[in-house]
mmCIF file of C-alpha atoms and ligand atoms in Angstrom:
data_model
loop_
_atom_site.group_PDB
_atom_site.id
_atom_site.type_symbol
_atom_site.label_atom_id
_atom_site.label_comp_id
_atom_site.label_asym_id
_atom_site.label_seq_id
_atom_site.Cartn_x
_atom_site.Cartn_y
_atom_site.Cartn_z
ATOM 1 C CA UNK A 33 -18.760 -6.023 -63.238
ATOM 2 C CA UNK A 34 -20.774 -3.734 -61.459
ATOM 3 C CA UNK A 35 -21.586 -6.621 -59.251
ATOM 4 C CA UNK A 36 -18.246 -7.089 -58.807
ATOM 5 C CA UNK A 37 -17.741 -3.978 -57.453
ATOM 6 C CA UNK A 38 -20.278 -4.123 -54.915
ATOM 7 C CA UNK A 39 -19.152 -7.296 -53.520
ATOM 8 C CA UNK A 40 -15.965 -5.874 -53.270
ATOM 9 C CA UNK A 41 -17.828 -3.248 -51.277
ATOM 10 C CA UNK A 42 -19.629 -5.162 -48.955
ATOM 11 C CA UNK A 43 -16.140 -6.962 -48.063
ATOM 12 C CA UNK A 44 -14.489 -3.872 -47.121
ATOM 13 C CA UNK A 45 -17.570 -2.603 -45.328
ATOM 14 C CA UNK A 46 -17.224 -6.213 -43.540
ATOM 15 C CA UNK A 47 -13.813 -5.781 -42.974
ATOM 16 C CA UNK A 48 -14.060 -2.558 -41.404
ATOM 17 C CA UNK A 49 -16.579 -3.087 -38.976
ATOM 18 C CA UNK A 50 -14.853 -6.524 -38.030
ATOM 19 C CA UNK A 51 -11.497 -4.653 -37.188
ATOM 20 C CA UNK A 52 -13.156 -1.384 -35.685
ATOM 21 C CA UNK A 53 -15.871 -4.216 -33.544
ATOM 22 C CA UNK A 54 -12.232 -6.155 -32.130
ATOM 23 C CA UNK A 55 -10.350 -3.169 -31.229
ATOM 24 C CA UNK A 56 -10.668 -2.597 -27.321
ATOM 25 C CA UNK A 57 -12.809 0.256 -27.324
ATOM 26 C CA UNK A 58 -13.971 -0.937 -23.780
ATOM 27 C CA UNK A 59 -13.987 2.351 -20.885
ATOM 28 C CA UNK A 60 -10.480 1.715 -19.140
ATOM 29 C CA UNK A 61 -8.873 3.050 -16.022
ATOM 30 C CA UNK A 62 -5.915 3.239 -15.120
ATOM 31 C CA UNK A 63 -4.293 1.739 -11.493
ATOM 32 C CA UNK A 64 -1.081 2.487 -9.851
ATOM 33 C CA UNK A 65 -0.249 0.255 -6.904
ATOM 34 C CA UNK A 66 2.520 -1.035 -4.869
ATOM 35 C CA UNK A 67 4.719 -4.340 -6.371
ATOM 36 C CA UNK A 68 2.970 -7.381 -5.358
ATOM 37 C CA UNK A 69 0.178 -6.010 -4.014
ATOM 38 C CA UNK A 70 -2.605 -8.171 -5.866
ATOM 39 C CA UNK A 71 -4.206 -11.048 -6.930
ATOM 40 C CA UNK A 72 -3.758 -10.541 -10.727
ATOM 41 C CA UNK A 73 -6.724 -12.644 -11.521
ATOM 42 C CA UNK A 74 -9.122 -10.054 -9.374
ATOM 43 C CA UNK A 75 -8.083 -7.402 -11.854
ATOM 44 C CA UNK A 76 -9.354 -9.661 -14.420
ATOM 45 C CA UNK A 77 -12.533 -10.929 -12.935
ATOM 46 C CA UNK A 78 -12.668 -7.149 -12.245
ATOM 47 C CA UNK A 79 -12.543 -6.547 -16.211
ATOM 48 C CA UNK A 80 -15.106 -8.834 -16.908
ATOM 49 C CA UNK A 81 -17.449 -8.504 -14.901
ATOM 50 C CA UNK A 82 -17.997 -4.058 -15.002
ATOM 51 C CA UNK A 83 -16.464 -4.594 -19.148
ATOM 52 C CA UNK A 84 -14.352 -2.019 -18.024
ATOM 53 C CA UNK A 85 -10.397 -2.550 -18.891
ATOM 54 C CA UNK A 86 -7.398 -1.905 -15.999
ATOM 55 C CA UNK A 87 -4.126 -0.371 -17.413
ATOM 56 C CA UNK A 88 -2.729 -1.662 -14.233
ATOM 57 C CA UNK A 89 1.464 -0.571 -13.238
ATOM 58 C CA UNK A 90 3.450 -0.588 -10.129
ATOM 59 C CA UNK A 91 5.690 1.605 -7.598
ATOM 60 C CA UNK A 92 7.797 0.544 -4.747
ATOM 61 C CA UNK A 93 7.391 3.415 -2.401
ATOM 62 C CA UNK A 94 5.009 6.007 -1.949
ATOM 63 C CA UNK A 95 7.665 8.841 -2.531
ATOM 64 C CA UNK A 96 7.962 6.991 -5.883
ATOM 65 C CA UNK A 97 4.603 7.414 -6.447
ATOM 66 C CA UNK A 98 4.437 10.802 -5.255
ATOM 67 C CA UNK A 99 6.919 12.122 -7.895
ATOM 68 C CA UNK A 100 4.764 10.147 -10.696
ATOM 69 C CA UNK A 101 1.868 12.118 -10.049
ATOM 70 C CA UNK A 102 3.111 15.136 -9.267
ATOM 71 C CA UNK A 103 5.658 14.927 -13.305
ATOM 72 C CA UNK A 104 1.819 14.504 -14.900
ATOM 73 C CA UNK A 105 2.328 13.029 -18.339
ATOM 74 C CA UNK A 106 0.236 9.827 -17.368
ATOM 75 C CA UNK A 107 -3.565 10.216 -14.761
ATOM 76 C CA UNK A 108 -4.169 7.668 -12.729
ATOM 77 C CA UNK A 109 -7.761 6.764 -11.770
ATOM 78 C CA UNK A 110 -6.797 4.761 -8.327
ATOM 79 C CA UNK A 111 -3.497 4.625 -6.233
ATOM 80 C CA UNK A 112 -2.785 3.092 -2.786
ATOM 81 C CA UNK A 113 -0.466 5.259 -0.468
ATOM 82 C CA UNK A 114 -0.021 5.377 3.084
ATOM 83 C CA UNK A 115 -1.625 7.016 5.600
ATOM 84 C CA UNK A 116 0.743 9.554 5.969
ATOM 85 C CA UNK A 117 1.083 9.972 2.247
ATOM 86 C CA UNK A 118 -2.784 10.193 1.885
ATOM 87 C CA UNK A 119 -2.647 12.952 4.551
ATOM 88 C CA UNK A 120 -0.031 14.926 2.498
ATOM 89 C CA UNK A 121 -1.951 14.315 -0.897
ATOM 90 C CA UNK A 122 -4.801 16.098 0.702
ATOM 91 C CA UNK A 123 -2.540 18.931 2.046
ATOM 92 C CA UNK A 124 -2.179 19.452 -1.720
ATOM 93 C CA UNK A 125 -5.456 19.179 -2.979
ATOM 94 C CA UNK A 126 -4.111 16.546 -5.063
ATOM 95 C CA UNK A 127 -7.342 14.041 -4.822
ATOM 96 C CA UNK A 128 -10.917 13.820 -5.254
ATOM 97 C CA UNK A 129 -13.522 12.976 -3.005
ATOM 98 C CA UNK A 130 -15.046 9.613 -3.362
ATOM 99 C CA UNK A 131 -18.602 9.528 -3.921
ATOM 100 C CA UNK A 132 -19.793 7.060 -0.899
ATOM 101 C CA UNK A 133 -23.063 6.462 -3.059
ATOM 102 C CA UNK A 134 -20.810 4.305 -5.525
ATOM 103 C CA UNK A 135 -18.986 2.539 -2.773
ATOM 104 C CA UNK A 136 -21.503 0.490 -0.134
ATOM 105 C CA UNK A 137 -18.955 -2.215 0.235
ATOM 106 C CA UNK A 138 -17.272 0.927 2.701
ATOM 107 C CA UNK A 139 -19.229 -0.516 5.404
ATOM 108 C CA UNK A 140 -17.891 -3.962 5.681
ATOM 109 C CA UNK A 141 -14.230 -2.314 6.628
ATOM 110 C CA UNK A 142 -13.862 -2.772 10.201
ATOM 111 C CA UNK A 143 -14.771 0.409 12.502
ATOM 112 C CA UNK A 144 -10.808 -0.116 13.601
ATOM 113 C CA UNK A 145 -9.717 1.139 10.230
ATOM 114 C CA UNK A 146 -12.273 4.117 9.447
ATOM 115 C CA UNK A 147 -11.715 7.993 10.552
ATOM 116 C CA UNK A 148 -8.262 8.032 11.034
ATOM 117 C CA UNK A 149 -5.997 11.210 11.532
ATOM 118 C CA UNK A 150 -4.851 10.824 7.897
ATOM 119 C CA UNK A 151 -8.326 11.308 5.951
ATOM 120 C CA UNK A 152 -11.074 11.390 9.263
ATOM 121 C CA UNK A 153 -14.319 10.812 7.657
ATOM 122 C CA UNK A 154 -12.814 8.659 4.926
ATOM 123 C CA UNK A 155 -13.656 11.105 2.874
ATOM 124 C CA UNK A 156 -10.952 10.449 0.061
ATOM 125 C CA UNK A 157 -9.748 6.731 1.164
ATOM 126 C CA UNK A 158 -11.134 3.395 1.568
ATOM 127 C CA UNK A 159 -8.562 1.386 3.655
ATOM 128 C CA UNK A 160 -7.016 -1.806 1.346
ATOM 129 C CA UNK A 161 -4.532 -2.922 3.727
ATOM 130 C CA UNK A 162 -2.739 -2.989 7.021
ATOM 131 C CA UNK A 163 0.445 -3.566 8.648
ATOM 132 C CA UNK A 164 3.415 -3.175 10.899
ATOM 133 C CA UNK A 165 7.187 -2.967 10.286
ATOM 134 C CA UNK A 166 9.405 -4.979 11.917
ATOM 135 C CA UNK A 167 12.768 -7.540 11.724
ATOM 136 C CA UNK A 168 13.148 -10.980 9.673
ATOM 137 C CA UNK A 169 15.555 -13.219 10.833
ATOM 138 C CA UNK A 170 16.977 -16.127 9.652
ATOM 139 C CA UNK A 171 17.134 -19.300 12.828
ATOM 140 C CA UNK A 172 20.016 -20.652 11.025
ATOM 141 C CA UNK A 173 22.451 -17.417 10.752
ATOM 142 C CA UNK A 174 21.105 -15.718 13.871
ATOM 143 C CA UNK A 175 20.908 -17.557 17.273
ATOM 144 C CA UNK A 176 20.177 -15.138 19.767
ATOM 145 C CA UNK A 177 16.749 -13.547 20.776
ATOM 146 C CA UNK A 178 16.074 -10.943 18.126
ATOM 147 C CA UNK A 179 13.993 -8.395 20.053
ATOM 148 C CA UNK A 180 15.499 -5.022 19.216
ATOM 149 C CA UNK A 181 16.467 -2.605 16.205
ATOM 150 C CA UNK A 182 20.498 -2.861 18.067
ATOM 151 C CA UNK A 183 20.700 -6.021 15.830
ATOM 152 C CA UNK A 184 20.515 -4.376 12.624
ATOM 153 C CA UNK A 185 24.084 -2.421 13.692
ATOM 154 C CA UNK A 186 25.647 -5.310 15.016
ATOM 155 C CA UNK A 187 29.018 -6.226 13.004
ATOM 156 C CA UNK A 188 28.638 -9.742 13.297
ATOM 157 C CA UNK A 189 26.096 -9.432 10.845
ATOM 158 C CA UNK A 190 28.263 -7.622 8.332
ATOM 159 C CA UNK A 191 27.062 -7.852 5.000
ATOM 160 C CA UNK A 192 23.912 -9.792 6.285
ATOM 161 C CA UNK A 193 21.526 -7.039 7.077
ATOM 162 C CA UNK A 194 18.773 -5.331 4.347
ATOM 163 C CA UNK A 195 17.285 -2.837 4.727
ATOM 164 C CA UNK A 196 14.073 -1.276 3.399
ATOM 165 C CA UNK A 197 13.950 1.239 0.851
ATOM 166 C CA UNK A 198 11.954 3.530 1.970
ATOM 167 C CA UNK A 199 12.429 6.912 3.830
ATOM 168 C CA UNK A 200 10.469 7.510 6.054
ATOM 169 C CA UNK A 201 10.877 3.281 7.684
ATOM 170 C CA UNK A 202 14.450 3.321 7.805
ATOM 171 C CA UNK A 203 14.374 6.531 9.362
ATOM 172 C CA UNK A 204 11.605 4.963 11.714
ATOM 173 C CA UNK A 205 14.360 2.552 12.889
ATOM 174 C CA UNK A 206 16.992 4.769 13.150
ATOM 175 C CA UNK A 207 14.845 6.852 15.024
ATOM 176 C CA UNK A 208 13.314 4.556 17.293
ATOM 177 C CA UNK A 209 16.034 3.047 17.934
ATOM 178 C CA UNK A 210 17.591 6.201 19.595
ATOM 179 C CA UNK A 211 13.985 6.801 21.447
ATOM 180 C CA UNK A 212 13.085 9.309 19.569
ATOM 181 C CA UNK A 213 9.190 9.744 17.687
ATOM 182 C CA UNK A 214 9.520 8.782 13.933
ATOM 183 C CA UNK A 215 7.377 11.931 13.131
ATOM 184 C CA UNK A 216 10.398 13.549 15.144
ATOM 185 C CA UNK A 217 10.107 17.810 13.977
ATOM 186 C CA UNK A 218 13.307 18.026 15.525
ATOM 187 C CA UNK A 219 16.237 18.606 12.663
ATOM 188 C CA UNK A 220 19.202 17.404 15.536
ATOM 189 C CA UNK A 221 16.973 14.057 15.823
ATOM 190 C CA UNK A 222 16.446 13.286 12.481
ATOM 191 C CA UNK A 223 20.568 14.056 11.947
ATOM 192 C CA UNK A 224 21.443 12.056 14.517
ATOM 193 C CA UNK A 225 19.199 9.050 12.767
ATOM 194 C CA UNK A 226 21.059 9.643 9.558
ATOM 195 C CA UNK A 227 24.173 9.912 11.152
ATOM 196 C CA UNK A 228 23.326 5.991 12.757
ATOM 197 C CA UNK A 229 22.442 4.817 9.417
ATOM 198 C CA UNK A 230 25.455 6.066 7.567
ATOM 199 C CA UNK A 231 27.616 4.508 10.042
ATOM 200 C CA UNK A 232 25.871 1.647 9.810
ATOM 201 C CA UNK A 233 25.876 1.534 5.808
ATOM 202 C CA UNK A 234 28.901 -1.039 5.620
ATOM 203 C CA UNK A 235 27.084 -3.480 7.582
ATOM 204 C CA UNK A 236 24.218 -3.529 4.877
ATOM 205 C CA UNK A 237 24.395 -5.963 2.039
ATOM 206 C CA UNK A 238 21.729 -4.058 0.449
ATOM 207 C CA UNK A 239 18.665 -2.056 0.318
ATOM 208 C CA UNK A 240 15.939 -3.315 -0.728
ATOM 209 C CA UNK A 241 12.480 -3.015 -1.605
ATOM 210 C CA UNK A 242 10.291 -6.061 -3.220
ATOM 211 C CA UNK A 243 13.118 -8.275 -3.627
ATOM 212 C CA UNK A 244 13.688 -8.249 0.076
ATOM 213 C CA UNK A 245 11.706 -11.707 -0.254
ATOM 214 C CA UNK A 246 13.225 -13.874 -2.553
ATOM 215 C CA UNK A 247 16.765 -12.941 -0.777
ATOM 216 C CA UNK A 248 15.554 -13.610 2.345
ATOM 217 C CA UNK A 249 13.703 -16.867 1.055
ATOM 218 C CA UNK A 250 16.822 -18.107 -0.629
ATOM 219 C CA UNK A 251 18.936 -17.626 2.376
ATOM 220 C CA UNK A 252 20.976 -14.975 1.054
ATOM 221 C CA UNK A 253 21.212 -12.519 4.029
ATOM 222 C CA UNK A 254 20.358 -13.230 8.053
ATOM 223 C CA UNK A 255 18.198 -10.675 8.944
ATOM 224 C CA UNK A 256 16.149 -7.073 7.061
ATOM 225 C CA UNK A 257 13.682 -4.824 7.857
ATOM 226 C CA UNK A 258 10.286 -6.146 6.408
ATOM 227 C CA UNK A 259 6.280 -5.095 6.116
ATOM 228 C CA UNK A 260 4.648 -7.472 8.091
ATOM 229 C CA UNK A 261 3.245 -9.040 5.388
ATOM 230 C CA UNK A 262 5.741 -9.751 2.968
ATOM 231 C CA UNK A 263 6.900 -11.964 6.141
ATOM 232 C CA UNK A 264 3.867 -13.986 6.370
ATOM 233 C CA UNK A 265 4.934 -14.735 2.443
ATOM 234 C CA UNK A 266 8.009 -15.628 3.765
ATOM 235 C CA UNK A 267 7.904 -17.609 6.689
ATOM 236 C CA UNK A 268 5.374 -19.570 4.612
ATOM 237 C CA UNK A 269 8.302 -20.689 1.582
ATOM 238 C CA UNK A 270 10.673 -20.522 4.184
ATOM 239 C CA UNK A 271 10.342 -21.648 7.813
ATOM 240 C CA UNK A 272 14.025 -21.339 9.152
ATOM 241 C CA UNK A 273 12.551 -17.711 9.126
ATOM 242 C CA UNK A 274 11.038 -16.193 11.778
ATOM 243 C CA UNK A 275 9.488 -12.584 12.700
ATOM 244 C CA UNK A 276 9.611 -10.142 15.381
ATOM 245 C CA UNK A 277 8.522 -6.398 16.462
ATOM 246 C CA UNK A 278 11.534 -4.772 18.162
ATOM 247 C CA UNK A 279 10.605 -3.388 21.959
ATOM 248 C CA UNK A 280 11.634 -0.250 21.145
ATOM 249 C CA UNK A 281 8.556 0.480 19.107
ATOM 250 C CA UNK A 282 7.038 0.354 15.463
ATOM 251 C CA UNK A 283 5.302 1.659 12.863
ATOM 252 C CA UNK A 284 1.551 0.789 12.405
ATOM 253 C CA UNK A 285 0.592 1.967 9.090
ATOM 254 C CA UNK A 286 -2.553 1.752 6.806
ATOM 255 C CA UNK A 287 -2.842 1.952 2.959
ATOM 256 C CA UNK A 288 -5.977 2.699 1.269
ATOM 257 C CA UNK A 289 -7.549 3.670 -2.094
ATOM 258 C CA UNK A 290 -7.326 7.066 -3.188
ATOM 259 C CA UNK A 291 -8.570 8.760 -6.700
ATOM 260 C CA UNK A 292 -6.118 11.442 -7.714
ATOM 261 C CA UNK A 293 -8.453 14.594 -9.159
ATOM 262 C CA UNK A 294 -6.338 13.771 -12.466
ATOM 263 C CA UNK A 295 -8.547 11.007 -12.586
ATOM 264 C CA UNK A 296 -10.202 10.340 -16.159
ATOM 265 C CA UNK A 297 -12.788 8.039 -15.336
ATOM 266 C CA UNK A 298 -14.140 8.839 -11.619
ATOM 267 C CA UNK A 299 -17.271 6.000 -11.612
ATOM 268 C CA UNK A 300 -15.234 3.715 -13.044
ATOM 269 C CA UNK A 301 -12.474 4.146 -10.012
ATOM 270 C CA UNK A 302 -15.159 3.651 -7.622
ATOM 271 C CA UNK A 303 -16.375 0.761 -9.223
ATOM 272 C CA UNK A 304 -12.841 -0.927 -9.354
ATOM 273 C CA UNK A 305 -12.539 0.612 -4.717
ATOM 274 C CA UNK A 306 -15.727 -0.871 -4.499
ATOM 275 C CA UNK A 307 -15.175 -4.261 -5.933
ATOM 276 C CA UNK A 308 -11.701 -4.301 -3.705
ATOM 277 C CA UNK A 309 -13.936 -4.232 -0.822
ATOM 278 C CA UNK A 310 -15.664 -6.972 -1.372
ATOM 279 C CA UNK A 311 -15.393 -9.498 1.290
ATOM 280 C CA UNK A 312 -14.177 -12.620 -0.666
ATOM 281 C CA UNK A 313 -12.126 -9.871 -3.017
ATOM 282 C CA UNK A 314 -10.204 -9.051 0.402
ATOM 283 C CA UNK A 315 -9.980 -12.510 0.597
ATOM 284 C CA UNK A 316 -8.453 -13.491 -2.269
ATOM 285 C CA UNK A 317 -5.641 -10.502 -2.157
ATOM 286 C CA UNK A 318 -4.773 -11.463 0.944
ATOM 287 C CA UNK A 319 -4.102 -14.783 1.157
ATOM 288 C CA UNK A 320 -2.220 -13.977 -2.223
ATOM 289 C CA UNK A 321 -0.157 -11.390 -1.282
ATOM 290 C CA UNK A 322 0.312 -12.086 2.182
ATOM 291 C CA UNK A 323 -0.860 -8.764 4.040
ATOM 292 C CA UNK A 324 -3.685 -8.012 6.534
ATOM 293 C CA UNK A 325 -7.828 -6.750 5.037
ATOM 294 C CA UNK A 326 -9.511 -4.351 7.354
ATOM 295 C CA UNK A 327 -12.131 -6.246 5.580
ATOM 296 C CA UNK A 328 -13.971 -8.201 8.643
ATOM 297 C CA UNK A 329 -15.588 -10.687 7.117
ATOM 298 C CA UNK A 330 -12.857 -11.686 4.441
ATOM 299 C CA UNK A 331 -10.722 -12.694 7.568
ATOM 300 C CA UNK A 332 -13.405 -15.284 8.043
ATOM 301 C CA UNK A 333 -12.452 -16.712 4.316
ATOM 302 C CA UNK A 334 -9.019 -17.015 5.024
ATOM 303 C CA UNK A 335 -7.137 -20.450 5.093
ATOM 304 C CA UNK A 336 -6.236 -20.640 9.307
ATOM 305 C CA UNK A 337 -2.448 -20.366 8.615
ATOM 306 C CA UNK A 338 -3.333 -16.711 7.516
ATOM 307 C CA UNK A 339 -6.019 -16.319 9.979
ATOM 308 C CA UNK A 340 -4.499 -17.385 13.019
ATOM 309 C CA UNK A 341 -0.666 -15.141 12.348
ATOM 310 C CA UNK A 342 0.337 -13.208 14.869
ATOM 311 C CA UNK A 343 2.942 -11.230 12.209
ATOM 312 C CA UNK A 344 -0.428 -10.564 10.199
ATOM 313 C CA UNK A 345 -3.080 -10.313 13.128
ATOM 314 C CA UNK A 346 -0.748 -9.767 16.060
ATOM 315 C CA UNK A 347 -2.889 -9.119 19.411
ATOM 316 C CA UNK A 348 -3.076 -5.690 20.539
ATOM 317 C CA UNK A 349 -0.445 -5.868 23.182
ATOM 318 C CA UNK A 350 2.421 -7.088 20.593
ATOM 319 C CA UNK A 351 1.044 -3.246 18.328
ATOM 320 C CA UNK A 352 0.749 -1.052 21.860
ATOM 321 C CA UNK A 353 4.038 0.561 21.130
ATOM 322 C CA UNK A 354 3.491 2.037 17.375
ATOM 323 C CA UNK A 355 3.622 4.756 15.751
ATOM 324 C CA UNK A 356 1.438 5.982 12.788
ATOM 325 C CA UNK A 357 3.548 8.394 10.669
ATOM 326 C CA UNK A 358 1.937 11.554 10.019
ATOM 327 C CA UNK A 359 2.799 14.151 6.914
ATOM 328 C CA UNK A 360 6.104 16.451 7.814
ATOM 329 C CA UNK A 361 3.830 19.189 6.103
ATOM 330 C CA UNK A 362 6.379 22.148 6.430
ATOM 331 C CA UNK A 363 9.452 20.192 7.044
ATOM 332 C CA UNK A 364 9.342 17.472 4.218
ATOM 333 C CA UNK A 365 12.233 19.083 2.310
ATOM 334 C CA UNK A 366 14.233 18.454 5.622
ATOM 335 C CA UNK A 367 12.595 14.296 6.103
ATOM 336 C CA UNK A 368 14.115 14.350 1.795
ATOM 337 C CA UNK A 369 17.610 16.076 2.191
ATOM 338 C CA UNK A 370 18.253 13.434 5.076
ATOM 339 C CA UNK A 371 17.589 10.712 3.190
ATOM 340 C CA UNK A 372 19.497 11.600 0.165
ATOM 341 C CA UNK A 373 22.565 12.377 2.352
ATOM 342 C CA UNK A 374 21.612 9.158 3.829
ATOM 343 C CA UNK A 375 22.344 7.757 0.080
ATOM 344 C CA UNK A 376 25.215 9.928 -0.956
ATOM 345 C CA UNK A 377 27.469 8.844 1.775
HETATM 346 C C1 LIG B 147 4.026 -4.596 -1.643
HETATM 347 C C2 LIG B 147 4.333 -2.850 0.009
HETATM 348 C C3 LIG B 147 3.345 -3.002 0.618
HETATM 349 C C4 LIG B 147 3.614 -1.572 1.505
HETATM 350 N N1 LIG B 147 5.348 -5.054 -1.929
HETATM 351 C C5 LIG B 147 3.422 -1.257 2.515
HETATM 352 N N2 LIG B 147 3.233 -0.384 3.204
#
């Protein structure tokens, strides 16, 4: 009887060891990124190589991401906001300084993308992707030259126009069309842009985020405001689509990886950021999502159709007339109010 008891004891202990051993007791990081903005195999590869589990979730706009972080509740180790939002998060003390010793791959970033105004010494951010904003249009539905934001207010395209569901991008379109800076601090100019967007509303099929790709690929609308990398991905799927940067000028943007100061695994976050800046990994993400990499050596690894794409890698001439968004700082509430007014009208 005693023998049986000890067998049972051994069995139970073994089962216990087995169960605990199989539980996921790896260290983990929480990564919060834009939707459709990574090759998911790259995440798996990071997990295998570093023994760190990645809890991955996504957002559609900088503002959505910001609100989620401010709400607290969940903590994130890596987030990938755009320039002006990084500037704001630094100003508000939301980010943690990077230990650059843990991110040697920062040296793979092309100089043109380092030390920009939003983070002058890259103390907080490592560039991930960059691009422009422009118009994608379906050549079978639009048979005039597309070179101005004006086309988005042309009644001929009633219910065929898609706008970006992102406050700075949509306001930038209206502001540039009016001949103003997309960083204006003049409330009258902002309200004029608001009124133009309200006037345009009846022509707009929808304000979309990531779904714009499927809508345009499927030929459901004629014209859309898009980020350049999405244009690359769309043109690959539907050759009737073409991309143009309007003559009134547009936005040049940079999305960079940062560590919020509420991060629970800063070293894991730095390992992830460093991994993403490795040329072969950056090349795989770039090929998968269509966006433009700031990692010089990664560009050389890309297939010709991306490397030679003027949408992804425009000539300096094409991006002469661009502005980079700035944090509106003390008037950020005015931008928020204007955006709400556009949508409640
Ligand atoms: C990817 C969104 C890209 C972000 N779906 C543009 N800044």
